[in-house]
mmCIF file of C-alpha atoms in Angstrom:
data_model
loop_
_atom_site.group_PDB
_atom_site.id
_atom_site.type_symbol
_atom_site.label_atom_id
_atom_site.label_comp_id
_atom_site.label_asym_id
_atom_site.label_seq_id
_atom_site.Cartn_x
_atom_site.Cartn_y
_atom_site.Cartn_z
ATOM 1 C CA MET A 128 -16.028 -33.349 -65.146
ATOM 2 C CA MET A 129 -14.394 -36.739 -65.277
ATOM 3 C CA LYS A 130 -11.962 -37.317 -68.124
ATOM 4 C CA LYS A 131 -13.257 -39.748 -70.709
ATOM 5 C CA ILE A 132 -11.327 -43.009 -70.398
ATOM 6 C CA GLY A 133 -12.429 -44.699 -73.622
ATOM 7 C CA THR A 134 -15.373 -45.440 -75.841
ATOM 8 C CA GLY A 135 -15.537 -49.229 -75.674
ATOM 9 C CA ARG A 136 -16.917 -48.986 -79.200
ATOM 10 C CA ALA A 137 -18.095 -52.284 -80.651
ATOM 11 C CA THR A 138 -18.106 -53.352 -84.283
ATOM 12 C CA VAL A 139 -21.467 -52.757 -85.901
ATOM 13 C CA GLY A 140 -23.583 -55.910 -85.990
ATOM 14 C CA THR A 141 -21.539 -57.853 -83.420
ATOM 15 C CA ALA A 142 -22.808 -56.386 -80.156
ATOM 16 C CA PRO A 143 -25.191 -58.511 -78.073
ATOM 17 C CA LYS A 144 -28.415 -57.017 -76.778
ATOM 18 C CA ALA A 145 -27.896 -54.318 -74.175
ATOM 19 C CA TRP A 146 -29.285 -55.175 -70.744
ATOM 20 C CA TRP A 147 -29.929 -51.472 -70.100
ATOM 21 C CA GLY A 148 -31.009 -49.371 -73.044
ATOM 22 C CA SER A 149 -31.445 -50.296 -76.697
ATOM 23 C CA GLU A 150 -28.997 -51.065 -79.454
ATOM 24 C CA SER A 151 -29.218 -47.424 -80.546
ATOM 25 C CA ILE A 152 -28.790 -46.112 -76.971
ATOM 26 C CA PRO A 153 -26.938 -48.769 -74.942
ATOM 27 C CA LEU A 154 -26.236 -47.686 -71.379
ATOM 28 C CA ALA A 155 -25.049 -51.129 -70.220
ATOM 29 C CA ARG A 156 -23.990 -54.009 -72.446
ATOM 30 C CA ARG A 157 -21.609 -56.923 -72.335
ATOM 31 C CA ALA A 158 -18.605 -56.941 -74.627
ATOM 32 C CA PRO A 159 -19.307 -58.669 -77.953
ATOM 33 C CA GLU A 160 -16.114 -60.721 -77.682
ATOM 34 C CA THR A 161 -17.038 -62.061 -74.204
ATOM 35 C CA PRO A 162 -20.867 -62.095 -73.986
ATOM 36 C CA SER A 163 -20.853 -64.702 -71.193
ATOM 37 C CA GLN A 164 -18.819 -62.396 -68.941
ATOM 38 C CA GLY A 165 -20.584 -59.820 -66.793
ATOM 39 C CA SER A 166 -20.256 -56.080 -67.285
ATOM 40 C CA ILE A 167 -19.560 -53.180 -64.921
ATOM 41 C CA THR A 168 -21.698 -50.047 -64.899
ATOM 42 C CA ALA A 169 -20.365 -47.241 -62.692
ATOM 43 C CA ILE A 170 -22.588 -44.420 -61.394
ATOM 44 C CA CYS A 171 -20.354 -41.567 -60.193
ATOM 45 C CA GLY A 172 -20.889 -38.207 -58.540
ATOM 46 C CA PRO A 173 -20.579 -36.211 -55.313
ATOM 47 C CA GLU A 174 -22.246 -37.438 -52.147
ATOM 48 C CA GLY A 175 -25.985 -36.720 -51.898
ATOM 49 C CA ILE A 176 -26.570 -35.990 -55.584
ATOM 50 C CA GLY A 177 -28.879 -38.972 -56.169
ATOM 51 C CA LYS A 178 -26.664 -41.855 -57.282
ATOM 52 C CA ALA A 179 -28.373 -44.345 -54.962
ATOM 53 C CA ILE A 180 -31.810 -43.326 -56.255
ATOM 54 C CA LEU A 181 -30.697 -44.165 -59.791
ATOM 55 C CA ALA A 182 -29.155 -47.445 -58.597
ATOM 56 C CA ALA A 183 -32.407 -48.279 -56.799
ATOM 57 C CA ARG A 184 -34.304 -47.694 -60.027
ATOM 58 C CA LEU A 185 -31.974 -50.145 -61.759
ATOM 59 C CA MET A 186 -32.573 -52.624 -58.927
ATOM 60 C CA ARG A 187 -36.323 -52.328 -59.361
ATOM 61 C CA ALA A 188 -36.173 -52.605 -63.140
ATOM 62 C CA SER A 189 -33.791 -55.582 -62.919
ATOM 63 C CA LEU A 190 -36.444 -57.409 -60.896
ATOM 64 C CA GLY A 191 -38.879 -57.046 -63.817
ATOM 65 C CA LEU A 192 -41.460 -55.040 -61.887
ATOM 66 C CA PRO A 193 -44.019 -52.845 -63.725
ATOM 67 C CA ASN A 194 -42.477 -50.110 -65.893
ATOM 68 C CA PRO A 195 -39.090 -51.860 -66.033
ATOM 69 C CA ASP A 196 -37.008 -48.923 -67.181
ATOM 70 C CA ALA A 197 -34.410 -46.505 -65.862
ATOM 71 C CA LEU A 198 -34.030 -43.016 -67.325
ATOM 72 C CA GLY A 199 -36.625 -43.924 -69.919
ATOM 73 C CA GLN A 200 -34.585 -46.845 -71.249
ATOM 74 C CA PRO A 201 -35.579 -50.527 -70.888
ATOM 75 C CA VAL A 202 -33.791 -52.847 -68.472
ATOM 76 C CA THR A 203 -33.638 -56.600 -69.036
ATOM 77 C CA ALA A 204 -34.765 -58.516 -65.959
ATOM 78 C CA ALA A 205 -32.408 -60.731 -63.968
ATOM 79 C CA ASN A 206 -33.319 -63.735 -61.854
ATOM 80 C CA ARG A 207 -31.714 -62.355 -58.675
ATOM 81 C CA VAL A 208 -30.377 -58.985 -57.465
ATOM 82 C CA VAL A 209 -28.130 -58.311 -54.464
ATOM 83 C CA VAL A 210 -27.572 -54.830 -53.004
ATOM 84 C CA LEU A 211 -24.408 -54.712 -50.881
ATOM 85 C CA MET A 212 -24.274 -51.691 -48.590
ATOM 86 C CA ALA A 213 -20.677 -51.004 -47.621
ATOM 87 C CA TYR A 214 -20.127 -50.974 -43.860
ATOM 88 C CA TYR A 215 -18.893 -47.387 -43.751
ATOM 89 C CA SER A 216 -21.671 -46.211 -46.050
ATOM 90 C CA LEU A 217 -24.078 -47.013 -43.228
ATOM 91 C CA HIS A 218 -21.933 -45.265 -40.629
ATOM 92 C CA TYR A 219 -21.632 -42.087 -42.672
ATOM 93 C CA GLY A 220 -25.330 -41.525 -43.066
ATOM 94 C CA LYS A 221 -26.181 -43.633 -46.073
ATOM 95 C CA SER A 222 -29.234 -45.818 -45.642
ATOM 96 C CA ASP A 223 -30.821 -48.792 -47.303
ATOM 97 C CA ASP A 224 -34.126 -46.876 -47.166
ATOM 98 C CA VAL A 225 -33.648 -45.553 -50.698
ATOM 99 C CA TYR A 226 -33.625 -49.139 -51.991
ATOM 100 C CA ARG A 227 -36.537 -50.299 -49.861
ATOM 101 C CA ARG A 228 -38.630 -47.249 -50.793
ATOM 102 C CA ALA A 229 -38.237 -48.174 -54.457
ATOM 103 C CA LEU A 230 -40.618 -51.109 -53.789
ATOM 104 C CA SER A 231 -44.151 -51.103 -52.469
ATOM 105 C CA PRO A 232 -44.926 -53.615 -49.675
ATOM 106 C CA ILE A 233 -46.759 -55.813 -52.193
ATOM 107 C CA GLU A 234 -43.861 -55.660 -54.656
ATOM 108 C CA ARG A 235 -41.338 -56.427 -51.919
ATOM 109 C CA ALA A 236 -43.282 -59.516 -50.914
ATOM 110 C CA ASP A 237 -43.483 -60.597 -54.544
ATOM 111 C CA VAL A 238 -39.719 -60.324 -55.194
ATOM 112 C CA ASP A 239 -38.422 -61.112 -51.704
ATOM 113 C CA HIS A 240 -37.100 -64.509 -52.817
ATOM 114 C CA ARG A 241 -35.134 -62.835 -55.638
ATOM 115 C CA LEU A 242 -33.751 -59.813 -53.795
ATOM 116 C CA THR A 243 -31.169 -59.418 -51.039
ATOM 117 C CA ILE A 244 -30.513 -55.997 -49.505
ATOM 118 C CA ASP A 245 -27.567 -56.479 -47.176
ATOM 119 C CA ILE A 246 -28.010 -53.745 -44.585
ATOM 120 C CA LYS A 247 -25.146 -55.043 -42.438
ATOM 121 C CA GLY A 248 -22.317 -54.949 -44.920
ATOM 122 C CA ALA A 249 -19.683 -55.906 -42.373
ATOM 123 C CA ALA A 250 -21.401 -59.257 -41.871
ATOM 124 C CA VAL A 251 -20.329 -60.415 -45.335
ATOM 125 C CA VAL A 252 -17.201 -58.305 -45.815
ATOM 126 C CA PRO A 253 -15.730 -58.031 -42.289
ATOM 127 C CA PRO A 254 -13.558 -55.045 -41.322
ATOM 128 C CA SER A 255 -9.862 -55.685 -40.764
ATOM 129 C CA GLU A 256 -7.015 -53.832 -39.082
ATOM 130 C CA GLY A 257 -4.820 -53.971 -42.163
ATOM 131 C CA GLU A 258 -4.475 -51.421 -44.957
ATOM 132 C CA LEU A 259 -7.922 -52.360 -46.247
ATOM 133 C CA ARG A 260 -10.794 -51.539 -43.919
ATOM 134 C CA HIS A 261 -12.561 -54.473 -45.530
ATOM 135 C CA ALA A 262 -10.826 -57.690 -46.427
ATOM 136 C CA ILE A 263 -11.607 -57.606 -50.148
ATOM 137 C CA THR A 264 -10.030 -60.519 -51.952
ATOM 138 C CA THR A 265 -10.823 -62.213 -55.225
ATOM 139 C CA GLN A 266 -12.693 -65.006 -53.497
ATOM 140 C CA THR A 267 -14.440 -62.931 -50.801
ATOM 141 C CA LEU A 268 -16.645 -60.884 -53.125
ATOM 142 C CA TYR A 269 -17.356 -63.914 -55.310
ATOM 143 C CA ASP A 270 -18.364 -65.938 -52.230
ATOM 144 C CA VAL A 271 -20.768 -63.162 -51.205
ATOM 145 C CA CYS A 272 -22.420 -63.411 -54.620
ATOM 146 C CA THR A 273 -22.697 -67.192 -54.718
ATOM 147 C CA ALA A 274 -23.908 -67.379 -51.095
ATOM 148 C CA ALA A 275 -26.714 -64.992 -52.060
ATOM 149 C CA GLY A 276 -27.620 -67.207 -55.009
ATOM 150 C CA LEU A 277 -26.299 -64.995 -57.815
ATOM 151 C CA ARG A 278 -25.638 -66.821 -61.063
ATOM 152 C CA GLU A 279 -24.911 -65.904 -64.674
ATOM 153 C CA GLY A 280 -27.162 -63.073 -65.811
ATOM 154 C CA ASP A 281 -27.845 -61.789 -62.271
ATOM 155 C CA ARG A 282 -26.800 -58.404 -60.816
ATOM 156 C CA LEU A 283 -24.800 -57.069 -57.884
ATOM 157 C CA ILE A 284 -25.186 -53.439 -56.743
ATOM 158 C CA ILE A 285 -22.421 -52.043 -54.500
ATOM 159 C CA ASP A 286 -23.036 -48.784 -52.609
ATOM 160 C CA THR A 287 -20.435 -47.396 -52.325
ATOM 161 C CA VAL A 288 -17.133 -48.750 -53.573
ATOM 162 C CA ASN A 289 -15.181 -45.873 -51.977
ATOM 163 C CA TRP A 290 -16.311 -46.715 -48.451
ATOM 164 C CA LEU A 291 -15.673 -50.380 -49.095
ATOM 165 C CA LEU A 292 -12.025 -49.531 -49.723
ATOM 166 C CA ASP A 293 -11.790 -46.612 -47.269
ATOM 167 C CA PHE A 294 -11.186 -44.100 -50.104
ATOM 168 C CA ARG A 295 -7.582 -45.305 -50.395
ATOM 169 C CA SER A 296 -6.739 -45.507 -54.082
ATOM 170 C CA THR A 297 -3.347 -47.095 -53.492
ATOM 171 C CA PRO A 298 -1.927 -49.539 -56.043
ATOM 172 C CA GLN A 299 -2.621 -52.359 -53.579
ATOM 173 C CA ASN A 300 -6.269 -51.375 -53.100
ATOM 174 C CA LEU A 301 -6.822 -50.934 -56.816
ATOM 175 C CA ALA A 302 -5.273 -54.328 -57.510
ATOM 176 C CA TYR A 303 -7.403 -56.000 -54.830
ATOM 177 C CA TRP A 304 -10.554 -54.384 -56.133
ATOM 178 C CA ASN A 305 -9.917 -55.261 -59.765
ATOM 179 C CA ALA A 306 -9.163 -58.873 -58.868
ATOM 180 C CA ALA A 307 -12.334 -59.091 -56.773
ATOM 181 C CA ARG A 308 -14.625 -57.745 -59.466
ATOM 182 C CA GLN A 309 -13.010 -59.800 -62.266
ATOM 183 C CA ARG A 310 -13.850 -63.065 -60.482
ATOM 184 C CA VAL A 311 -17.486 -61.956 -60.227
ATOM 185 C CA LEU A 312 -17.594 -60.889 -63.878
ATOM 186 C CA ALA A 313 -16.148 -64.214 -64.977
ATOM 187 C CA ALA A 314 -19.166 -65.906 -63.389
ATOM 188 C CA GLY A 315 -21.443 -63.895 -65.702
ATOM 189 C CA ILE A 316 -22.702 -61.545 -62.962
ATOM 190 C CA ASP A 317 -23.209 -57.879 -63.873
ATOM 191 C CA ILE A 318 -22.006 -55.261 -61.376
ATOM 192 C CA ILE A 319 -23.516 -51.827 -60.769
ATOM 193 C CA GLU A 320 -21.051 -49.718 -58.791
ATOM 194 C CA VAL A 321 -21.848 -46.471 -56.952
ATOM 195 C CA HIS A 322 -18.839 -44.160 -56.573
ATOM 196 C CA ASP A 323 -18.529 -41.027 -54.430
ATOM 197 C CA ARG A 324 -16.294 -38.292 -55.788
ATOM 198 C CA GLY A 325 -12.745 -38.377 -54.468
ATOM 199 C CA THR A 326 -9.799 -35.990 -54.871
ATOM 200 C CA GLY A 327 -6.906 -35.880 -57.282
ATOM 201 C CA ILE A 328 -6.518 -36.044 -61.047
ATOM 202 C CA ASN A 329 -8.923 -38.963 -61.349
ATOM 203 C CA PRO A 330 -11.813 -38.359 -58.908
ATOM 204 C CA TYR A 331 -13.148 -41.899 -59.460
ATOM 205 C CA PRO A 332 -10.088 -44.203 -59.476
ATOM 206 C CA PHE A 333 -12.087 -47.327 -58.583
ATOM 207 C CA ALA A 334 -14.308 -46.854 -61.660
ATOM 208 C CA VAL A 335 -11.404 -47.501 -64.012
ATOM 209 C CA GLY A 336 -12.086 -50.672 -65.969
ATOM 210 C CA ALA A 337 -15.871 -50.256 -65.980
ATOM 211 C CA ASN A 338 -17.628 -50.979 -69.279
ATOM 212 C CA SER A 339 -19.910 -47.958 -68.858
ATOM 213 C CA ILE A 340 -19.390 -44.885 -66.659
ATOM 214 C CA LEU A 341 -22.110 -42.328 -65.938
ATOM 215 C CA GLU A 342 -21.358 -39.150 -64.000
ATOM 216 C CA LEU A 343 -23.870 -36.981 -62.148
ATOM 217 C CA THR A 344 -22.966 -33.329 -61.640
ATOM 218 C CA GLY A 345 -24.760 -30.474 -59.902
ATOM 219 C CA THR A 346 -25.775 -29.485 -56.391
ATOM 220 C CA PRO A 347 -26.439 -32.346 -53.943
ATOM 221 C CA GLY A 348 -30.123 -32.530 -53.089
ATOM 222 C CA ALA A 349 -31.144 -30.291 -55.994
ATOM 223 C CA PRO A 350 -34.236 -31.244 -58.039
ATOM 224 C CA HIS A 351 -32.279 -31.103 -61.290
ATOM 225 C CA VAL A 352 -28.809 -32.524 -62.018
ATOM 226 C CA GLU A 353 -26.858 -33.331 -65.152
ATOM 227 C CA ILE A 354 -25.873 -36.830 -66.252
ATOM 228 C CA THR A 355 -23.106 -37.473 -68.752
ATOM 229 C CA HIS A 356 -21.974 -40.772 -70.223
ATOM 230 C CA VAL A 357 -18.243 -40.121 -69.777
ATOM 231 C CA GLN A 358 -17.415 -43.631 -70.945
ATOM 232 C CA PRO A 359 -20.086 -44.616 -73.462
ATOM 233 C CA ILE A 360 -20.421 -48.065 -74.960
ATOM 234 C CA ASP A 361 -21.280 -46.863 -78.447
ATOM 235 C CA LYS A 362 -22.035 -43.360 -79.689
ATOM 236 C CA PRO A 363 -21.926 -40.672 -76.976
ATOM 237 C CA PHE A 364 -25.073 -39.058 -75.661
ATOM 238 C CA GLY A 365 -25.854 -36.316 -73.199
ATOM 239 C CA PRO A 366 -25.334 -34.407 -71.094
ATOM 240 C CA CYS A 367 -28.959 -34.829 -70.101
ATOM 241 C CA THR A 368 -30.890 -33.130 -67.322
ATOM 242 C CA LEU A 369 -32.480 -35.397 -64.716
ATOM 243 C CA ARG A 370 -35.469 -34.437 -62.579
ATOM 244 C CA TYR A 371 -35.284 -35.780 -59.009
ATOM 245 C CA ASP A 372 -37.923 -36.326 -56.364
ATOM 246 C CA HIS A 373 -35.612 -36.997 -53.420
ATOM 247 C CA ARG A 374 -38.469 -37.299 -50.932
ATOM 248 C CA ASN A 375 -40.078 -40.199 -52.806
ATOM 249 C CA GLY A 376 -36.885 -41.624 -54.308
ATOM 250 C CA ARG A 377 -37.751 -41.034 -57.961
ATOM 251 C CA VAL A 378 -35.737 -39.841 -60.942
ATOM 252 C CA GLU A 379 -36.615 -39.277 -64.575
ATOM 253 C CA THR A 380 -35.185 -37.519 -67.592
ATOM 254 C CA ALA A 381 -36.362 -33.938 -67.913
ATOM 255 C CA VAL A 382 -36.237 -34.211 -71.712
ATOM 256 C CA ASP A 383 -36.751 -37.034 -74.169
ATOM 257 C CA TRP A 384 -33.645 -39.065 -75.065
ATOM 258 C CA SER A 385 -34.277 -38.469 -78.767
ATOM 259 C CA ASP A 386 -33.772 -34.745 -78.157
ATOM 260 C CA ILE A 387 -30.330 -35.535 -76.775
ATOM 261 C CA THR A 388 -29.047 -38.242 -79.114
ATOM 262 C CA GLY A 389 -30.518 -37.140 -82.415
ATOM 263 C CA PRO A 390 -31.721 -39.527 -85.150
#
């Protein structure tokens, strides 16, 4: 299991409203000292365990569609959502289908003007021959967001960060990535990052710096997996068992949150 990096605990009474969860169970929330700056929520786990299904649920809920929740917790709607599929994610078997299946044809038509699912990836973040497979710079990622119409309060989903940076957690890559995301956060855009498990002491090096980190553990493709808030915003909760329907792209908690968190 991933080592806990920090609690990000806020002073009681100063925290702004969580955009995912409640004040008693915040899964995603901006820092009280910089409420106009976006936040980073990282969803981590081995390949095929269901991270994209959870991210797709957050996409759907962020668009304010019926039953706007994820894991039984409310999600505040955004005006626009962009899903950026990393170029190599597509080439290694990942598909945008999980995001498209989260919406019915009628729902897709209703939110089409507020949603961008970039199924090309390389079209907006072109591959290069240098150390980075994708030319991530501070301005590049920000330009992708603004070109797609993202503004303060909107959300960017990246699937997956590892493929975007070719799994190379070198100091240069980490510096590039942190600079890129900080420019987006400064514009008030929230980021949801999907991370595949890597190797080494820290299996998710690109998740460092996220406001909230959730880790999925278990057998890829299994109907039940565990989720743990390894970097909680407030009081810890979990681990909690999730029930997956991989065929239909659905996920829900197998037990009530109150059973996990207590009073």
